[in-house]
Each structure stands twice: as C-alpha cells, then as structure tokens.
Amino acid sequence: MIEMLDFPFMQRALLAALLVGIAAPAVGIYLVQRRQAIMGDGIGHVALTGVALGFLLSTNPVWMAVLVSSLGAIGMELIRWYGKARGDIALAMLFYGGMAGGVMIINLSPNGSNANLTTYLFGSITTVSAEDIVAIVGLSVFVLLVSLGLRRQLFAVCQDEEFARVTGLPVRLLNLLLAVTAAVTVTVAMRVVGLLLVSALMVIPVAAAQQATRGFAATLGLSVGFGVVVTLSGTVTSYYADVPPGASIVVLAIVLFGIITALAAPLARRRYRNGSDGRDGAVPGGGQGGTLVAGGGTAADGPEASHRPTRV
C-alpha cells in the first residue's frame, strides 16, 4: 500500500479525498437537519454550468463553478422564501436548466467537449492537479470555518427558524451563508466523487452517524470521521481495483451505513432497557425531554448538554 504514495498523483488524490471527507459531512449535517438532503444534488446541476463557463472563458472551472453554484444556491434560498406553491416548479427549472446550460455551453467552447464534463459529473480524483489542490484547500478551509465556527447558530436556525428569529439571530443571513457554504462544498467535492454523487457524500455519513450517537456534537464528529474513512478507502480501492473512485466512495458509504444501522438497533434497545430501569432517567426516543437548543442539549440541561439531533 505504501508504494502508491510514491506517485505524485496519488498523493494529490489522497489529500483531496481527506479534505472532501471532512468538509462534505460538516455541511451535510445542517442540510439533513433541515430536511434538505437533496439540495447538494440540485447545486451540482447548477455547478455544471459554471464548469462549462470555465472552459468557454478559458478560466479555472473550479472557481467558475464556485461562483455560479453560489448564485444558484442563493436563488434556491430566495425561491424557498418567496416561491410558495410554485417554488418546487421554479427549483426544478433551476436544476435542469443548470444541467442543460452546462451541456450547451461546453459545446460552444473551442477547448471543451462532453468528455470534459464527464470527469466533473462522476469525479476523477486521480487527475487532480496541483492547481486543483490549492483551490480545494482554500475552499475547504472556508467550509470548515463556517460549519464549525458558527455551529451553534446554524444548528439553532436548522432546528427551529422561528425560535432562532425570536432569540435575535440573523436567520436569513445565516440561511444564505449556509446555502453558499453548501455550494462551495459541492465544488470542492466534484473532482473527488462528481457532481452527480456529491449529495451522497454530504448525507450518508451523517445518516450513519445519527444511528450511533445521541448529541449534535458527537454526530458531527462521527460523521466527519465516517466521511474521511470512506473517501480514503474508496480512493485506495480505486487504485488497486481499477474502478471509478467516485462510485467506490459512495458504495463504501452505503455499506458503512448498512453496517452501522445493523449494529445500532441492539445498542438502542440496551440504552432503552437501562433507561427503563431508572438508572439514567431516560425516556423512549433518547434524552430527558425539553426543548432542543443550539448547544445540542435541552432547555432543562443548559447550553452545554448533549442531545441527539432530529433524524432524517
């Protein structure tokens, strides 16, 4: 296994996989909390137009995808606020318009073709360049600063917007920031798992972690750990088995979810039995009642307490 590190392209691939494995679940946990697990897929459709524009304008496709997908994510938030009954139709047009626009623009580019889009649609981690690494590192730092630095505020907004607004939080600003952060995450991950599969990496590690943890902080940490495991394992598997890395990563994530789910059921029953004996005062469903607060606990426990976040 060590010999693959002798190749610079594998060094870059493993570094990109590590960063994506950290960043994607760190943002995905908030999307799962908001029941917007599919949002990453929609942003990926829009980002395709940015990739195509990068080829057309002879600029870095990653940075152009960041710009276009961020504008698309802001548009999705505006539609969510003001779209009302027609909001789903507007979102559908935005998603599929982004895909169609990407295919149309790439064919207008003198240096692009549909083959160029394939590496961004399904990922091509072994072709990540040194320039791509610089972009991935910079964007990953931004994602982690937002998702970890503002975790209490973002959790509060994702859990209950009305309550967060009453407490004085800038709900709309935080929603827009989260949308832009999700867009940046999609562009970070598109070289690793591809635009069509990036949503899986943002959601599946979080869903797996929720099966085994009871607190928001614990779920966040474990989901990031799961993300790192599947991205690195999938990259190594693709090297030795000569299979697509993006597909390998997603398949391993699904397998991990299945294993954790199978193991979590008896553990949950054991916790329930212990709680029923009165040793920890727990009630069915986890926790001791009370209202969830931004710190991850209950109103009765105080801001530092831990509580399982709302499930998908």
Coordinates of N, CA and C in Angstrom, one line a residue, residues 90-230:
A90 N -40.2 26.1 -9.8 CA -39.0 27.0 -10.0 C -37.7 26.3 -9.7
L91 N -37.7 25.6 -8.6 CA -36.5 24.8 -8.3 C -36.1 23.8 -9.4
A92 N -37.2 23.1 -9.9 CA -37.0 22.1 -10.9 C -36.4 22.8 -12.2
M93 N -36.9 23.9 -12.6 CA -36.4 24.6 -13.7 C -34.9 25.1 -13.5
L94 N -34.6 25.5 -12.3 CA -33.2 25.9 -12.0 C -32.3 24.7 -12.0
F95 N -32.7 23.6 -11.5 CA -31.8 22.4 -11.5 C -31.6 21.9 -12.9
Y96 N -32.6 21.7 -13.7 CA -32.4 21.1 -15.0 C -32.0 22.1 -16.0
G97 N -32.3 23.4 -15.7 CA -31.7 24.5 -16.6 C -30.2 24.5 -16.4
G98 N -29.7 24.3 -15.2 CA -28.3 24.3 -15.0 C -27.6 23.2 -15.7
M99 N -28.2 22.0 -15.7 CA -27.6 20.8 -16.4 C -27.7 21.1 -17.9
A100 N -28.8 21.6 -18.5 CA -28.9 21.8 -19.9 C -27.9 22.9 -20.3
G101 N -27.8 24.0 -19.5 CA -26.9 25.1 -19.8 C -25.5 24.6 -19.8
G102 N -25.1 23.7 -18.9 CA -23.7 23.2 -19.0 C -23.4 22.5 -20.2
V103 N -24.3 21.6 -20.7 CA -24.1 20.8 -21.9 C -24.1 21.8 -23.1
M104 N -25.0 22.7 -23.1 CA -25.0 23.7 -24.2 C -23.7 24.5 -24.3
I105 N -23.3 25.1 -23.2 CA -22.1 25.9 -23.2 C -20.8 25.2 -23.5
I106 N -20.7 24.0 -23.0 CA -19.5 23.2 -23.2 C -19.3 22.9 -24.7
N107 N -20.4 22.8 -25.5 CA -20.3 22.5 -26.9 C -19.9 23.8 -27.7
L108 N -20.1 25.0 -27.1 CA -19.7 26.2 -27.7 C -18.3 26.6 -27.4
S109 N -17.7 25.9 -26.5 CA -16.3 26.1 -26.1 C -15.3 25.5 -27.1
P110 N -14.3 26.2 -27.6 CA -13.4 25.6 -28.5 C -12.5 24.6 -27.9
N111 N -12.3 24.6 -26.6 CA -11.4 23.7 -25.9 C -12.2 22.7 -25.0
G112 N -13.5 22.6 -25.2 CA -14.3 21.7 -24.4 C -15.1 20.8 -25.2
S113 N -15.6 19.7 -24.5 CA -16.5 18.7 -25.1 C -17.2 18.0 -24.0
N114 N -18.2 17.2 -24.4 CA -18.9 16.5 -23.4 C -18.0 15.6 -22.5
A115 N -16.9 15.1 -23.2 CA -16.0 14.3 -22.4 C -15.3 15.1 -21.3
N116 N -15.1 16.4 -21.4 CA -14.6 17.2 -20.3 C -15.5 17.2 -19.1
L117 N -16.9 17.2 -19.4 CA -17.8 17.2 -18.3 C -17.9 15.9 -17.6
T118 N -17.5 14.8 -18.2 CA -17.6 13.5 -17.5 C -16.8 13.5 -16.3
T119 N -15.6 14.0 -16.3 CA -14.7 14.0 -15.1 C -15.3 14.8 -14.0
Y120 N -16.2 15.8 -14.3 CA -16.8 16.6 -13.2 C -18.1 16.0 -12.8
L121 N -18.8 15.3 -13.7 CA -20.1 14.6 -13.4 C -19.9 13.4 -12.4
F122 N -18.8 12.6 -12.7 CA -18.6 11.4 -11.9 C -17.3 11.4 -11.1
G123 N -16.6 12.5 -11.2 CA -15.3 12.6 -10.4 C -14.2 11.9 -11.1
S124 N -13.0 12.5 -10.9 CA -11.8 11.9 -11.5 C -10.6 12.3 -10.6
I125 N -10.6 11.7 -9.4 CA -9.7 12.1 -8.3 C -8.2 11.9 -8.7
T126 N -7.9 10.9 -9.6 CA -6.5 10.7 -9.9 C -6.0 11.7 -10.9
T127 N -6.9 12.6 -11.5 CA -6.4 13.6 -12.4 C -6.4 15.0 -11.7
V128 N -6.5 15.0 -10.4 CA -6.4 16.3 -9.7 C -5.1 16.9 -9.8
S129 N -5.0 18.1 -10.2 CA -3.7 18.8 -10.4 C -3.3 19.6 -9.2
A130 N -2.1 20.1 -9.2 CA -1.6 20.9 -8.1 C -2.4 22.2 -8.0
E131 N -2.9 22.7 -9.1 CA -3.8 23.9 -9.1 C -5.1 23.6 -8.4
D132 N -5.6 22.4 -8.7 CA -6.9 22.0 -8.1 C -6.7 21.8 -6.6
I133 N -5.6 21.3 -6.2 CA -5.3 21.1 -4.7 C -5.3 22.5 -4.0
V134 N -4.7 23.5 -4.6 CA -4.7 24.8 -4.0 C -6.2 25.3 -3.8
A135 N -7.0 25.1 -4.8 CA -8.4 25.5 -4.8 C -9.2 24.7 -3.7
I136 N -8.9 23.4 -3.7 CA -9.6 22.5 -2.7 C -9.3 22.9 -1.3
V137 N -8.0 23.1 -1.1 CA -7.5 23.5 0.3 C -8.2 24.8 0.7
G138 N -8.1 25.8 -0.1 CA -8.7 27.1 0.2 C -10.2 27.1 0.5
L139 N -10.9 26.3 -0.4 CA -12.4 26.2 -0.2 C -12.7 25.4 1.0
S140 N -12.0 24.3 1.3 CA -12.2 23.5 2.4 C -12.1 24.3 3.7
V141 N -11.1 25.1 3.8 CA -10.8 26.0 5.0 C -12.0 26.9 5.2
F142 N -12.6 27.5 4.1 CA -13.8 28.3 4.2 C -14.9 27.5 4.8
V143 N -15.2 26.3 4.2 CA -16.3 25.5 4.6 C -16.2 25.1 6.1
L144 N -15.0 24.8 6.6 CA -14.8 24.4 8.0 C -15.0 25.6 8.9
L145 N -14.5 26.7 8.5 CA -14.6 27.9 9.3 C -16.1 28.2 9.6
V146 N -16.9 28.1 8.5 CA -18.3 28.4 8.6 C -19.0 27.3 9.4
S147 N -18.9 26.1 9.0 CA -19.6 25.0 9.6 C -19.3 24.7 11.0
L148 N -18.0 24.9 11.4 CA -17.6 24.7 12.8 C -17.6 25.9 13.6
G149 N -17.2 27.0 13.1 CA -17.2 28.3 13.8 C -18.6 28.8 14.2
L150 N -19.6 28.5 13.3 CA -20.9 29.0 13.5 C -21.9 27.8 13.8
R151 N -21.4 26.8 14.4 CA -22.2 25.6 14.5 C -23.4 25.8 15.4
R152 N -23.3 26.6 16.5 CA -24.4 26.8 17.4 C -25.5 27.6 16.7
Q153 N -25.1 28.7 16.0 CA -26.1 29.5 15.3 C -26.7 28.7 14.2
L154 N -26.0 28.0 13.4 CA -26.5 27.2 12.3 C -27.4 26.1 12.8
F155 N -27.0 25.5 13.9 CA -27.9 24.4 14.5 C -29.2 25.0 14.9
A156 N -29.2 26.2 15.5 CA -30.4 26.8 16.0 C -31.4 27.1 14.8
V157 N -30.8 27.6 13.8 CA -31.6 28.0 12.6 C -32.2 26.8 11.9
C158 N -31.4 25.7 11.8 CA -31.8 24.5 11.1 C -32.8 23.8 12.0
Q159 N -32.7 23.9 13.3 CA -33.7 23.2 14.2 C -35.0 23.9 14.2
D160 N -35.0 25.2 14.4 CA -36.3 25.9 14.5 C -36.1 27.4 14.1
E161 N -36.4 27.7 12.9 CA -36.2 29.1 12.4 C -36.9 30.1 13.2
E162 N -38.1 29.8 13.6 CA -38.9 30.8 14.4 C -38.3 31.1 15.7
F163 N -37.9 30.0 16.4 CA -37.2 30.2 17.7 C -35.9 31.0 17.6
A164 N -35.1 30.7 16.5 CA -33.9 31.4 16.3 C -34.1 32.8 16.0
R165 N -35.2 33.2 15.3 CA -35.5 34.6 15.0 C -35.9 35.3 16.2
V166 N -36.6 34.6 17.1 CA -37.0 35.3 18.4 C -35.8 35.6 19.3
T167 N -34.8 34.7 19.2 CA -33.7 34.9 20.0 C -32.7 36.0 19.5
G168 N -33.0 36.5 18.3 CA -32.3 37.6 17.8 C -31.2 37.2 16.7
L169 N -31.2 35.9 16.3 CA -30.2 35.5 15.3 C -30.7 36.0 13.9
P170 N -29.7 36.4 13.1 CA -30.0 36.8 11.7 C -30.3 35.6 10.8
V171 N -31.5 35.2 10.9 CA -31.9 33.9 10.3 C -31.6 33.9 8.8
R172 N -32.1 34.9 8.1 CA -31.9 35.0 6.6 C -30.5 35.0 6.2
L173 N -29.7 35.8 6.9 CA -28.3 35.8 6.6 C -27.6 34.5 6.8
L174 N -27.9 33.8 7.9 CA -27.4 32.5 8.2 C -27.8 31.5 7.2
N175 N -29.1 31.6 6.7 CA -29.6 30.7 5.7 C -28.8 30.9 4.4
L176 N -28.6 32.1 4.0 CA -27.8 32.4 2.8 C -26.4 31.9 2.9
L177 N -25.8 32.1 4.1 CA -24.4 31.7 4.3 C -24.3 30.2 4.2
L178 N -25.3 29.5 4.8 CA -25.3 28.0 4.7 C -25.5 27.6 3.3
A179 N -26.3 28.2 2.5 CA -26.5 27.9 1.1 C -25.2 28.0 0.3
V180 N -24.6 29.1 0.5 CA -23.3 29.4 -0.2 C -22.2 28.4 0.2
T181 N -22.2 28.0 1.5 CA -21.2 27.0 2.0 C -21.5 25.7 1.4
A182 N -22.8 25.3 1.3 CA -23.1 24.1 0.6 C -22.7 24.1 -0.9
A183 N -22.8 25.2 -1.5 CA -22.4 25.4 -2.9 C -20.9 25.2 -3.0
V184 N -20.2 25.8 -2.1 CA -18.7 25.7 -2.1 C -18.3 24.2 -1.9
T185 N -19.0 23.5 -1.0 CA -18.7 22.1 -0.7 C -18.9 21.3 -1.9
V186 N -20.0 21.6 -2.7 CA -20.2 20.8 -3.9 C -19.1 20.9 -4.9
T187 N -18.6 22.2 -5.0 CA -17.4 22.4 -6.0 C -16.1 21.8 -5.4
V188 N -16.0 21.7 -4.1 CA -14.8 21.1 -3.6 C -14.8 19.6 -3.9
A189 N -16.0 19.0 -3.8 CA -16.2 17.5 -3.9 C -16.3 17.0 -5.3
M190 N -16.5 17.9 -6.3 CA -16.9 17.5 -7.6 C -15.7 16.8 -8.3
R191 N -14.5 17.1 -7.9 CA -13.3 16.4 -8.5 C -13.1 15.1 -7.9
V192 N -13.7 14.8 -6.7 CA -13.5 13.6 -6.0 C -14.6 12.6 -6.3
V193 N -15.9 12.9 -6.1 CA -17.0 12.0 -6.3 C -17.9 12.4 -7.5
G194 N -17.7 13.6 -8.0 CA -18.5 14.1 -9.1 C -19.8 14.8 -8.7
L195 N -20.3 15.7 -9.6 CA -21.4 16.5 -9.3 C -22.7 15.6 -9.1
L196 N -22.8 14.5 -9.7 CA -24.0 13.7 -9.6 C -24.0 12.8 -8.3
L197 N -22.8 12.7 -7.7 CA -22.8 11.8 -6.5 C -22.4 12.6 -5.2
V198 N -22.2 13.9 -5.4 CA -21.7 14.6 -4.2 C -22.7 14.7 -3.1
S199 N -24.0 14.7 -3.4 CA -25.0 14.8 -2.4 C -24.9 13.5 -1.5
A200 N -24.6 12.4 -2.0 CA -24.5 11.2 -1.2 C -23.4 11.3 -0.1
L201 N -22.3 11.9 -0.5 CA -21.2 12.1 0.5 C -21.5 13.1 1.6
M202 N -22.4 14.0 1.3 CA -22.9 15.0 2.2 C -23.9 14.5 3.2
V203 N -24.6 13.4 2.8 CA -25.8 12.9 3.6 C -25.5 11.6 4.2
I204 N -24.9 10.6 3.5 CA -24.8 9.2 4.0 C -24.0 9.1 5.3
P205 N -22.8 9.8 5.4 CA -22.0 9.7 6.6 C -22.8 10.3 7.8
V206 N -23.6 11.3 7.6 CA -24.4 12.0 8.6 C -25.5 11.0 9.1
A207 N -26.2 10.4 8.1 CA -27.2 9.4 8.4 C -26.7 8.2 9.2
A208 N -25.5 7.8 8.8 CA -24.9 6.7 9.6 C -24.5 7.1 11.0
A209 N -23.9 8.3 11.1 CA -23.6 8.8 12.5 C -24.8 8.9 13.4
Q210 N -25.9 9.3 12.8 CA -27.1 9.5 13.6 C -27.6 8.2 14.2
Q211 N -27.2 7.1 13.6 CA -27.7 5.8 14.2 C -26.9 5.4 15.5
A212 N -25.7 6.1 15.7 CA -24.9 5.6 16.7 C -24.6 6.7 17.8
T213 N -25.1 7.9 17.6 CA -24.8 9.0 18.6 C -26.1 9.6 19.1
R214 N -26.0 10.4 20.2 CA -27.2 11.0 20.8 C -27.1 12.5 20.8
G215 N -25.9 13.1 20.5 CA -25.7 14.5 20.6 C -25.3 15.1 19.3
F216 N -25.6 16.4 19.1 CA -25.2 17.0 17.8 C -23.7 17.1 17.6
A217 N -23.0 17.4 18.7 CA -21.5 17.5 18.5 C -21.0 16.1 18.2
A218 N -21.5 15.1 18.9 CA -21.0 13.7 18.6 C -21.3 13.3 17.2
T219 N -22.5 13.6 16.8 CA -22.9 13.3 15.4 C -22.1 14.0 14.4
L220 N -21.8 15.2 14.6 CA -20.9 16.0 13.7 C -19.5 15.4 13.6
G221 N -18.9 15.1 14.8 CA -17.6 14.5 14.8 C -17.5 13.1 14.2
L222 N -18.5 12.3 14.5 CA -18.5 10.9 13.9 C -18.8 10.9 12.4
S223 N -19.7 11.8 12.0 CA -20.0 11.9 10.5 C -18.7 12.3 9.8
V224 N -18.0 13.2 10.3 CA -16.7 13.7 9.7 C -15.7 12.5 9.6
G225 N -15.7 11.7 10.7 CA -14.8 10.5 10.8 C -15.2 9.5 9.7
F226 N -16.5 9.3 9.6 CA -17.0 8.4 8.6 C -16.7 8.9 7.2
G227 N -16.8 10.2 7.0 CA -16.5 10.7 5.7 C -15.1 10.5 5.3
V228 N -14.2 10.7 6.2 CA -12.7 10.5 6.0 C -12.5 9.1 5.6
V229 N -13.1 8.2 6.4 CA -12.8 6.7 6.2 C -13.3 6.3 4.8
V230 N -14.5 6.7 4.4 CA -15.0 6.2 3.1 C -14.3 6.9 1.9

